[in-house]
GROMACS .gro file of C-alpha atoms in nm:
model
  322
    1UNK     CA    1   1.413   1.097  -0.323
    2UNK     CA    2   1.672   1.367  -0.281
    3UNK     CA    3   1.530   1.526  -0.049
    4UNK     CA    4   1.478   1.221   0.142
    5UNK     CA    5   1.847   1.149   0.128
    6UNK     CA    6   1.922   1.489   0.248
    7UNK     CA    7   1.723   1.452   0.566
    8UNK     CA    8   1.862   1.106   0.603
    9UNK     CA    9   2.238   1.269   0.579
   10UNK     CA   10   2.137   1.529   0.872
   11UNK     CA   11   1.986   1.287   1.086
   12UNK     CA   12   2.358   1.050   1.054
   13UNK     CA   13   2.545   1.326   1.104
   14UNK     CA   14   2.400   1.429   1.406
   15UNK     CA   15   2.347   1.067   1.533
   16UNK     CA   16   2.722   1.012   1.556
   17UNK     CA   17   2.844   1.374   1.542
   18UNK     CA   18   2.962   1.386   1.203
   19UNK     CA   19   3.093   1.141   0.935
   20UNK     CA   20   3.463   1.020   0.924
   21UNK     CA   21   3.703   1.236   0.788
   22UNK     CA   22   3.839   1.157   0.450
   23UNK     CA   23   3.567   0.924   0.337
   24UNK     CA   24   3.321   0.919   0.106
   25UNK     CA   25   3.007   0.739   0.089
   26UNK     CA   26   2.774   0.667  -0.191
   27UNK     CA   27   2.451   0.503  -0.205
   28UNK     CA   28   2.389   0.354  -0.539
   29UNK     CA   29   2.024   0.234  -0.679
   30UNK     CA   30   1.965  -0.031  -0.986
   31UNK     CA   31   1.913   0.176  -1.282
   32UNK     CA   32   2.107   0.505  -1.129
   33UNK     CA   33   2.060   0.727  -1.443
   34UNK     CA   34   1.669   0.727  -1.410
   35UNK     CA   35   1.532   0.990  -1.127
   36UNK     CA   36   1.391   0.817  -0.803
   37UNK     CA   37   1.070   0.921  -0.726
   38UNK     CA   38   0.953   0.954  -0.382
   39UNK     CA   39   1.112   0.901   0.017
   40UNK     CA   40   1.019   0.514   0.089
   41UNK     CA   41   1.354   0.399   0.047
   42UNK     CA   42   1.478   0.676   0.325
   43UNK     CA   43   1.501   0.439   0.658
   44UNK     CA   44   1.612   0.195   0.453
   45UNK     CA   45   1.900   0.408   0.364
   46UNK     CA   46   1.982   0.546   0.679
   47UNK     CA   47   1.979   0.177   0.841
   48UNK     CA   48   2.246   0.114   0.547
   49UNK     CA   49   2.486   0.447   0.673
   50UNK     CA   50   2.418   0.312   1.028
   51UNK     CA   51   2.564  -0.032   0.937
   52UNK     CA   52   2.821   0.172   0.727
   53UNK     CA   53   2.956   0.352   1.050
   54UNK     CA   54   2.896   0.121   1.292
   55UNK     CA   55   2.988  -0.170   1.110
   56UNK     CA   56   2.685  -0.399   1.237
   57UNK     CA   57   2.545  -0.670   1.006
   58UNK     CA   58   2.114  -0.622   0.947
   59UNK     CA   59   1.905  -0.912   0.930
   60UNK     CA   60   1.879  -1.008   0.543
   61UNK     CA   61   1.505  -1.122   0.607
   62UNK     CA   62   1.381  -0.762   0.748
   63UNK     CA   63   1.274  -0.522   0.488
   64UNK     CA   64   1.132  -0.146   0.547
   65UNK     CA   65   0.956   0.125   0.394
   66UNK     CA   66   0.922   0.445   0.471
   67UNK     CA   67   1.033   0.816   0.462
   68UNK     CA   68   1.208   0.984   0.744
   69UNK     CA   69   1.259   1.299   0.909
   70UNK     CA   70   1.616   1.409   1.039
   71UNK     CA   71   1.508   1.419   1.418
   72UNK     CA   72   1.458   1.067   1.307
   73UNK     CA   73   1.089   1.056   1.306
   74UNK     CA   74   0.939   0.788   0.992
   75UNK     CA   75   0.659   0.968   0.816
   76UNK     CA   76   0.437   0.797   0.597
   77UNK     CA   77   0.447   0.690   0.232
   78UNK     CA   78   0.227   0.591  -0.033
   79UNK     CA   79   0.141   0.219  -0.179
   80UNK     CA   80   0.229   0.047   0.180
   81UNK     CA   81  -0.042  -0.243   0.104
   82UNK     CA   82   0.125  -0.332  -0.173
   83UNK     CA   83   0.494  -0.320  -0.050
   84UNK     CA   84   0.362  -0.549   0.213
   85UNK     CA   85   0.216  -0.791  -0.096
   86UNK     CA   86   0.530  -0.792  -0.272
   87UNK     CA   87   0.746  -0.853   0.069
   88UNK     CA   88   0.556  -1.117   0.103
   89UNK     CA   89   0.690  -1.314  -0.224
   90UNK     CA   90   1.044  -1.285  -0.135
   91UNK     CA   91   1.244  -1.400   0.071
   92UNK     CA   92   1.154  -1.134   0.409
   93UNK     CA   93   1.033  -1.282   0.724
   94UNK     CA   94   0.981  -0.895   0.843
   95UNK     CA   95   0.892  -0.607   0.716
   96UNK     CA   96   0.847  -0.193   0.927
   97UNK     CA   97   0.586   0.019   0.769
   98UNK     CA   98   0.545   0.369   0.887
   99UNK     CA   99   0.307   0.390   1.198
  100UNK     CA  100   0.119   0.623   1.017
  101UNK     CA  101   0.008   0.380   0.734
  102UNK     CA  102  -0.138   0.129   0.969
  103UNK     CA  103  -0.478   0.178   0.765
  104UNK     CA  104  -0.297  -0.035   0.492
  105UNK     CA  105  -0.219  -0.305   0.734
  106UNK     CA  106  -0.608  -0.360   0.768
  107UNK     CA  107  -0.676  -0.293   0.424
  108UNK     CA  108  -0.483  -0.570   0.320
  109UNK     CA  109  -0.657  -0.779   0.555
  110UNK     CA  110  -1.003  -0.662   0.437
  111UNK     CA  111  -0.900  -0.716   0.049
  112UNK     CA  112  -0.667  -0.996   0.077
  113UNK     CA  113  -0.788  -1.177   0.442
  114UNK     CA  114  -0.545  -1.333   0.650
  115UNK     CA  115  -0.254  -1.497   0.466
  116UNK     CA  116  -0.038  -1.193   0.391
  117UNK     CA  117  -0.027  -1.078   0.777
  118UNK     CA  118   0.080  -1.418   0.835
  119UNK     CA  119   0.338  -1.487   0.545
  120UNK     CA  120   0.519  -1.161   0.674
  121UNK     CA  121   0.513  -1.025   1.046
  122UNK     CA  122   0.434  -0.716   0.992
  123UNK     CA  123   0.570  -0.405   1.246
  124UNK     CA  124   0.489  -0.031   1.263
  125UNK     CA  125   0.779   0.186   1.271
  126UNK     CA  126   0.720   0.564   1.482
  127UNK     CA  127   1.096   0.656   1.488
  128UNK     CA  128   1.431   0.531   1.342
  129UNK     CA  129   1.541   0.321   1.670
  130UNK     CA  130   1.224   0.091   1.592
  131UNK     CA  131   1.387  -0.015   1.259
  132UNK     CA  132   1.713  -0.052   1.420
  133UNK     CA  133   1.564  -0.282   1.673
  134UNK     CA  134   1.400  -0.484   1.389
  135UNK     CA  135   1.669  -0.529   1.168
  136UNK     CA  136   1.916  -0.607   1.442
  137UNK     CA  137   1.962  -0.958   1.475
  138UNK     CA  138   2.041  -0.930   1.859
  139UNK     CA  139   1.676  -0.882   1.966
  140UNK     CA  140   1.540  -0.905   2.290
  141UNK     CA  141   1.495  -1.252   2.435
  142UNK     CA  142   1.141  -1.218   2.499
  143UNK     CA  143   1.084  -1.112   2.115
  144UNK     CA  144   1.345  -1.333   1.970
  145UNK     CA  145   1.170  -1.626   2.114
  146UNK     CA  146   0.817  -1.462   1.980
  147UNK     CA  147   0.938  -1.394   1.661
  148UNK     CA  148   1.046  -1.781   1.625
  149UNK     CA  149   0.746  -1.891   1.738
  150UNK     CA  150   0.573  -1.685   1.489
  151UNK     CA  151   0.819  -1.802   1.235
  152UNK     CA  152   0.764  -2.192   1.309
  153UNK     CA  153   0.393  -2.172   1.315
  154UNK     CA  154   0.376  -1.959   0.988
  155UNK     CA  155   0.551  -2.187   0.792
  156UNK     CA  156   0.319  -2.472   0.897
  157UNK     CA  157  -0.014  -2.256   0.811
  158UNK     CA  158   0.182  -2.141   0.477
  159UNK     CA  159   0.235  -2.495   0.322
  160UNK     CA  160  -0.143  -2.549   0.291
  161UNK     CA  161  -0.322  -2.202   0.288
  162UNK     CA  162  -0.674  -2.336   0.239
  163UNK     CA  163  -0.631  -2.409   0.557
  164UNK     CA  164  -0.494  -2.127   0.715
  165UNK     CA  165  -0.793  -1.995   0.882
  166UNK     CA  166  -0.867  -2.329   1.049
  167UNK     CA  167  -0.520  -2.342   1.201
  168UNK     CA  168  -0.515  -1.969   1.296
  169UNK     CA  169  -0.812  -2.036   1.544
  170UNK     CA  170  -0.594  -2.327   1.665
  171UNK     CA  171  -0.525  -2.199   2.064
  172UNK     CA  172  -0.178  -2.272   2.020
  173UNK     CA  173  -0.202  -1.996   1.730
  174UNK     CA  174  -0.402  -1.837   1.885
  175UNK     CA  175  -0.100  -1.793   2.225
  176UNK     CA  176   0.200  -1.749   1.979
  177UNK     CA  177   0.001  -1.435   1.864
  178UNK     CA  178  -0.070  -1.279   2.224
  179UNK     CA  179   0.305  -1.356   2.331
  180UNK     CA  180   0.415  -1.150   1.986
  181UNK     CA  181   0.199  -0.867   2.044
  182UNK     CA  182   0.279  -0.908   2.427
  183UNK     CA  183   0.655  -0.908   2.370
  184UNK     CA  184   0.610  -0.597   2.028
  185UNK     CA  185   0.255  -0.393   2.049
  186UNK     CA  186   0.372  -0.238   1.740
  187UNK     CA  187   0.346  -0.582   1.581
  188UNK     CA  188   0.056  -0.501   1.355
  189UNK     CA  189   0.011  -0.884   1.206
  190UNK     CA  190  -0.032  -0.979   1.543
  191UNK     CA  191  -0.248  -0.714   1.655
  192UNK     CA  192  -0.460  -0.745   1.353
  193UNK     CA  193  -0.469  -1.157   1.330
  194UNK     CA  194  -0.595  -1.125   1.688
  195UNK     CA  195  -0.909  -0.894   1.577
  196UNK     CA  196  -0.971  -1.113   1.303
  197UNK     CA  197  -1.001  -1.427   1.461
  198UNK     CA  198  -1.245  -1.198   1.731
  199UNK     CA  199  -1.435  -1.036   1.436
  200UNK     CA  200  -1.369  -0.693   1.488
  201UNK     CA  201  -1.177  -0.603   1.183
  202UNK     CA  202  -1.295  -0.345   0.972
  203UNK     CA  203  -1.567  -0.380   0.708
  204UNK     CA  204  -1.385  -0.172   0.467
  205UNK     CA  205  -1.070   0.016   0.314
  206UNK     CA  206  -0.949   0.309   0.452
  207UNK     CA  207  -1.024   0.608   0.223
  208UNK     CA  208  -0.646   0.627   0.114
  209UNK     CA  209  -0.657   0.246   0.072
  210UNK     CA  210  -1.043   0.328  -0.100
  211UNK     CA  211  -0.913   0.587  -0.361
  212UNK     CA  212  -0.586   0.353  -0.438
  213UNK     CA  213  -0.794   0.068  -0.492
  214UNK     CA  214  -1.042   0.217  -0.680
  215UNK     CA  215  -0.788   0.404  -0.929
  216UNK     CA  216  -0.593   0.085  -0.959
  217UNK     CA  217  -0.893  -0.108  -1.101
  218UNK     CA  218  -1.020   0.152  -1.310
  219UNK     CA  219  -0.703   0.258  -1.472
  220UNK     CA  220  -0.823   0.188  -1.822
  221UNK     CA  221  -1.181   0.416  -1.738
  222UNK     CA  222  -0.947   0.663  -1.611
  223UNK     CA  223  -0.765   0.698  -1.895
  224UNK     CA  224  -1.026   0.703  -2.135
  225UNK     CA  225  -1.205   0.992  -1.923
  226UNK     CA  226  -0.866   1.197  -1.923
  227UNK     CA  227  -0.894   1.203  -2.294
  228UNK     CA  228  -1.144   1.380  -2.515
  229UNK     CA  229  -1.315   1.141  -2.691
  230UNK     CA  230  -1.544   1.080  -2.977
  231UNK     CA  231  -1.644   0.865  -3.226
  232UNK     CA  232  -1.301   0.771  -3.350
  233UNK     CA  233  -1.193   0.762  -3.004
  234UNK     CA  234  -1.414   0.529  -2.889
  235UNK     CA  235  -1.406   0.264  -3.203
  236UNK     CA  236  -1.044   0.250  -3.053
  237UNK     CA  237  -1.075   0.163  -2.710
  238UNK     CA  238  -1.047  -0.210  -2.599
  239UNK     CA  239  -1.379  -0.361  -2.482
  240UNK     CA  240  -1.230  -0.631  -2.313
  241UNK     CA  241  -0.998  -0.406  -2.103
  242UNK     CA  242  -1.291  -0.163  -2.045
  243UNK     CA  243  -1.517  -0.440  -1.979
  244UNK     CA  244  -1.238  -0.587  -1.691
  245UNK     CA  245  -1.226  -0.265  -1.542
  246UNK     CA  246  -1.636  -0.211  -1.509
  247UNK     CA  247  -1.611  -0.565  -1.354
  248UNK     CA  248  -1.336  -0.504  -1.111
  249UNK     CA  249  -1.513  -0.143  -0.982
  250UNK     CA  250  -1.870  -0.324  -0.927
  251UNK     CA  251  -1.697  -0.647  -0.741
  252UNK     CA  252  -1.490  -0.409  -0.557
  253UNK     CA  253  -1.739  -0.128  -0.426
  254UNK     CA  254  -1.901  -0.255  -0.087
  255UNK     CA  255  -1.516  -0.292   0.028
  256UNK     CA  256  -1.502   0.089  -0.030
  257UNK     CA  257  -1.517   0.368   0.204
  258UNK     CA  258  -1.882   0.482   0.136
  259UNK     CA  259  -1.737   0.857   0.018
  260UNK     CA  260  -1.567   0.725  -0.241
  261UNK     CA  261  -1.888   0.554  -0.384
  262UNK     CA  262  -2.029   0.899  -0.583
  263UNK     CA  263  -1.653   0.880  -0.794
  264UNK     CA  264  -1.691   0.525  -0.854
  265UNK     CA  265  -2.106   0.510  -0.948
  266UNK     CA  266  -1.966   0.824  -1.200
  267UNK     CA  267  -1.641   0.627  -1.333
  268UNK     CA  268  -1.898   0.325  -1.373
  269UNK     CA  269  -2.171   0.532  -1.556
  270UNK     CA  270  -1.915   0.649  -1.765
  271UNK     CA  271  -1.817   0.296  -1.920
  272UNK     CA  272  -2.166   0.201  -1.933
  273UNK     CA  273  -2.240   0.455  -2.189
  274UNK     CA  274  -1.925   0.382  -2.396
  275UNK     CA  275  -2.020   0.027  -2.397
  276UNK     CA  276  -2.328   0.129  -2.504
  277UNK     CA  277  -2.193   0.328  -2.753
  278UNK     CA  278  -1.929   0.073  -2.892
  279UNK     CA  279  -2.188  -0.209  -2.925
  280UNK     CA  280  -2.431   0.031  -3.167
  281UNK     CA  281  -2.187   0.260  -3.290
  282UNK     CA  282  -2.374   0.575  -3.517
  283UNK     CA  283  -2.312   0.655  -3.844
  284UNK     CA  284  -2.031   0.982  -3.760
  285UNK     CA  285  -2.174   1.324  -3.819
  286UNK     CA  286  -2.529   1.182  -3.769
  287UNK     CA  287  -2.765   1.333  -3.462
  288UNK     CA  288  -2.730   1.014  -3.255
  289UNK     CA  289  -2.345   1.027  -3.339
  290UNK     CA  290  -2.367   1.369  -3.139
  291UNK     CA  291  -2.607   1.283  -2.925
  292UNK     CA  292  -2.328   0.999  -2.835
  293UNK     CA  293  -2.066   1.247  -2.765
  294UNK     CA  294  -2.270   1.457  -2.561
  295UNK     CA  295  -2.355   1.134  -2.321
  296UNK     CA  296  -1.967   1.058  -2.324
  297UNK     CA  297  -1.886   1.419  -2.253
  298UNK     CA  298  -2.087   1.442  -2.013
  299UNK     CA  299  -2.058   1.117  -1.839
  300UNK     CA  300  -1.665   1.224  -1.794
  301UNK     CA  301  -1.739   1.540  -1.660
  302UNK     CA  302  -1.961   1.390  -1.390
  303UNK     CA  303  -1.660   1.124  -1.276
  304UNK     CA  304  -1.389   1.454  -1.280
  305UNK     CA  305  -1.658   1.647  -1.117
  306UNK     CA  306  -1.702   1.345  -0.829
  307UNK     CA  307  -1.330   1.324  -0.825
  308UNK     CA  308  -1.243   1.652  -0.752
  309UNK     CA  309  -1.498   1.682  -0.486
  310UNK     CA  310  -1.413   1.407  -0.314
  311UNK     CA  311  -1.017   1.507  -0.325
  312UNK     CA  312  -1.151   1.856  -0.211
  313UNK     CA  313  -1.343   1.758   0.095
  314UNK     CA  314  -1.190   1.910   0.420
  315UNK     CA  315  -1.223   1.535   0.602
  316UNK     CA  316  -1.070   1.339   0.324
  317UNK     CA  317  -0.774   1.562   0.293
  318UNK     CA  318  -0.689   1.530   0.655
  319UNK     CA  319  -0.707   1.155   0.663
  320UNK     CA  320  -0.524   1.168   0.364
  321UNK     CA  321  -0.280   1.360   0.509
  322UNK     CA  322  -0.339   1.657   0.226
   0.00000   0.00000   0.00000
């Protein structure tokens, strides 16, 4: 996050030429004693010095992500899906995402469907002035008017979502979103809203939104195949927990970009065979006791194996931005 900040300080400073003499300005976080870890909080902070040296007032219901460069360029950050969730259950009518994340707009769409792009209006952000124009409550008539639009027909759609969809294919929906995405073509919920109600939104995740999602249900797999284990090792792992995990994988792989498949078929092989093992456990130090082990061992290596592959292919690591 330091970092961050520093490149956030430069880009101020040369914005407006310096910083007032004989003031000093902190920017404090909850829980300041504990190290920050990573830049999404860095156009947030530099629209907070802007309002500090300006002295303009932000709109309380816009909220942004993302790092930043100090030519002011917003680079992209990690976990944007599920900033957008959690923007969504507060109290933000808006939210800027780096452009470069737009993936995660339509993987939310493809794991969640249609209700989060509508319970938030969600914009992509190339350079600082886009946040400034977002969280500036003086907005451009034509948008203004969009934006309230937007606003009055989501909360309609939002106090019965069952039928959300329904109401979404409603034509007057249906013109509220082309006069958004006329009036802001880096409005992404109404630029993805409109290719769902035409069918052409993706089938699956992105591969960054494939490998999050993926790693996120299988944390308990993952942890056990970090870990060396054997017979003691496994008559301590939770069934339950493993057994959620296996579940969530299986349910969750035809949403998955297909190259991420071999990791997953490994990570799921690998908690077959310990369920297998913890429902017949062998007597310790007995040949199908190490015959066990072997089939654990093994099973782990093939899902580190398939992950490192995968992370090491020269296509993924481009699109992942590696």
């Amino acid at each position: 996050m330091l970092k961050a900040l520093n490149e956030v300080s430069r880009f101020s400073k040369l914005r407006h030429n310096g910083w007032p003499l004989g003031h000093v300005l902190e920017i404090g976080f909850d829980d300041k004693y504990v190290p920050k870890d990573g830049p999404s909080a860095a156009v947030a902070c530099a629209l907070l010095l802007e309002g500090s040296l300006t002295g303009k007032e932000w709109d309380p219901s816009f909220a942004v992500t993302g790092d930043m460069n100090s030519d002011g360029s917003v680079q992209p950050i990690g976990g944007v899906a599920a900033k957008i969730r959690g923007a969504t259950k507060g109290a933000c009518k808006i939210v800027g995402v780096p452009a470069k994340n737009e993936k995660a707009v339509a993987d939310v769409l493809v794991t969640d469907g249609p209700t989060p792009l509508v319970a938030i209006a969600v914009f992509s952000l190339s350079k600082f002035d886009d946040a400034l124009a977002l969280a500036n409550p003086e907005r451009p008539a034509a948008l203004q008017t969009a934006l309230a639009n937007f606003d009055s027909m989501r909360a309609v759609m939002m106090r019965n979502p069952q039928q959300l969809v329904p109401l979404l294919r409603n034509p007057h929906a249906v013109q509220r979103l082309q006069a958004l995405y006329a009036a802001a073509p880096n409005c992404l919920s109404a630029k993805y809203l409109l290719m769902y109600l035409q069918g052409n939104t993706p089938r699956s995740l992105s591969i960054a939104g494939s490998i999050e999602a993926a790693e996120n249900s299988a944390k308990f797999i993952i942890t056990a195949i970090s870990h060396d284990i054997d017979g003691n090792g496994i008559s301590r792992l939770n069934g339950d927990e493993l057994g959620g995990s296996l579940n969530k994988l299986r349910r969750l792989r035809p949403m998955l970009d297909s190259r991420v498949w071999p990791y997953v078929d490994h990570m799921i092989n690998f908690a077959d065979v310990i369920r297998t093992s913890m429902s017949n456990p062998p007597t310790r130090g007995s040949a199908r006791f190490l015959d066990m082990v072997s089939r654990v061992r093994s099973a782990a290596g093939g899902a580190k194996a398939a992950h490192e592959k995968l992370m090491n292919d020269p296509q993924v690591r481009e699109e992942l931005g590696l």
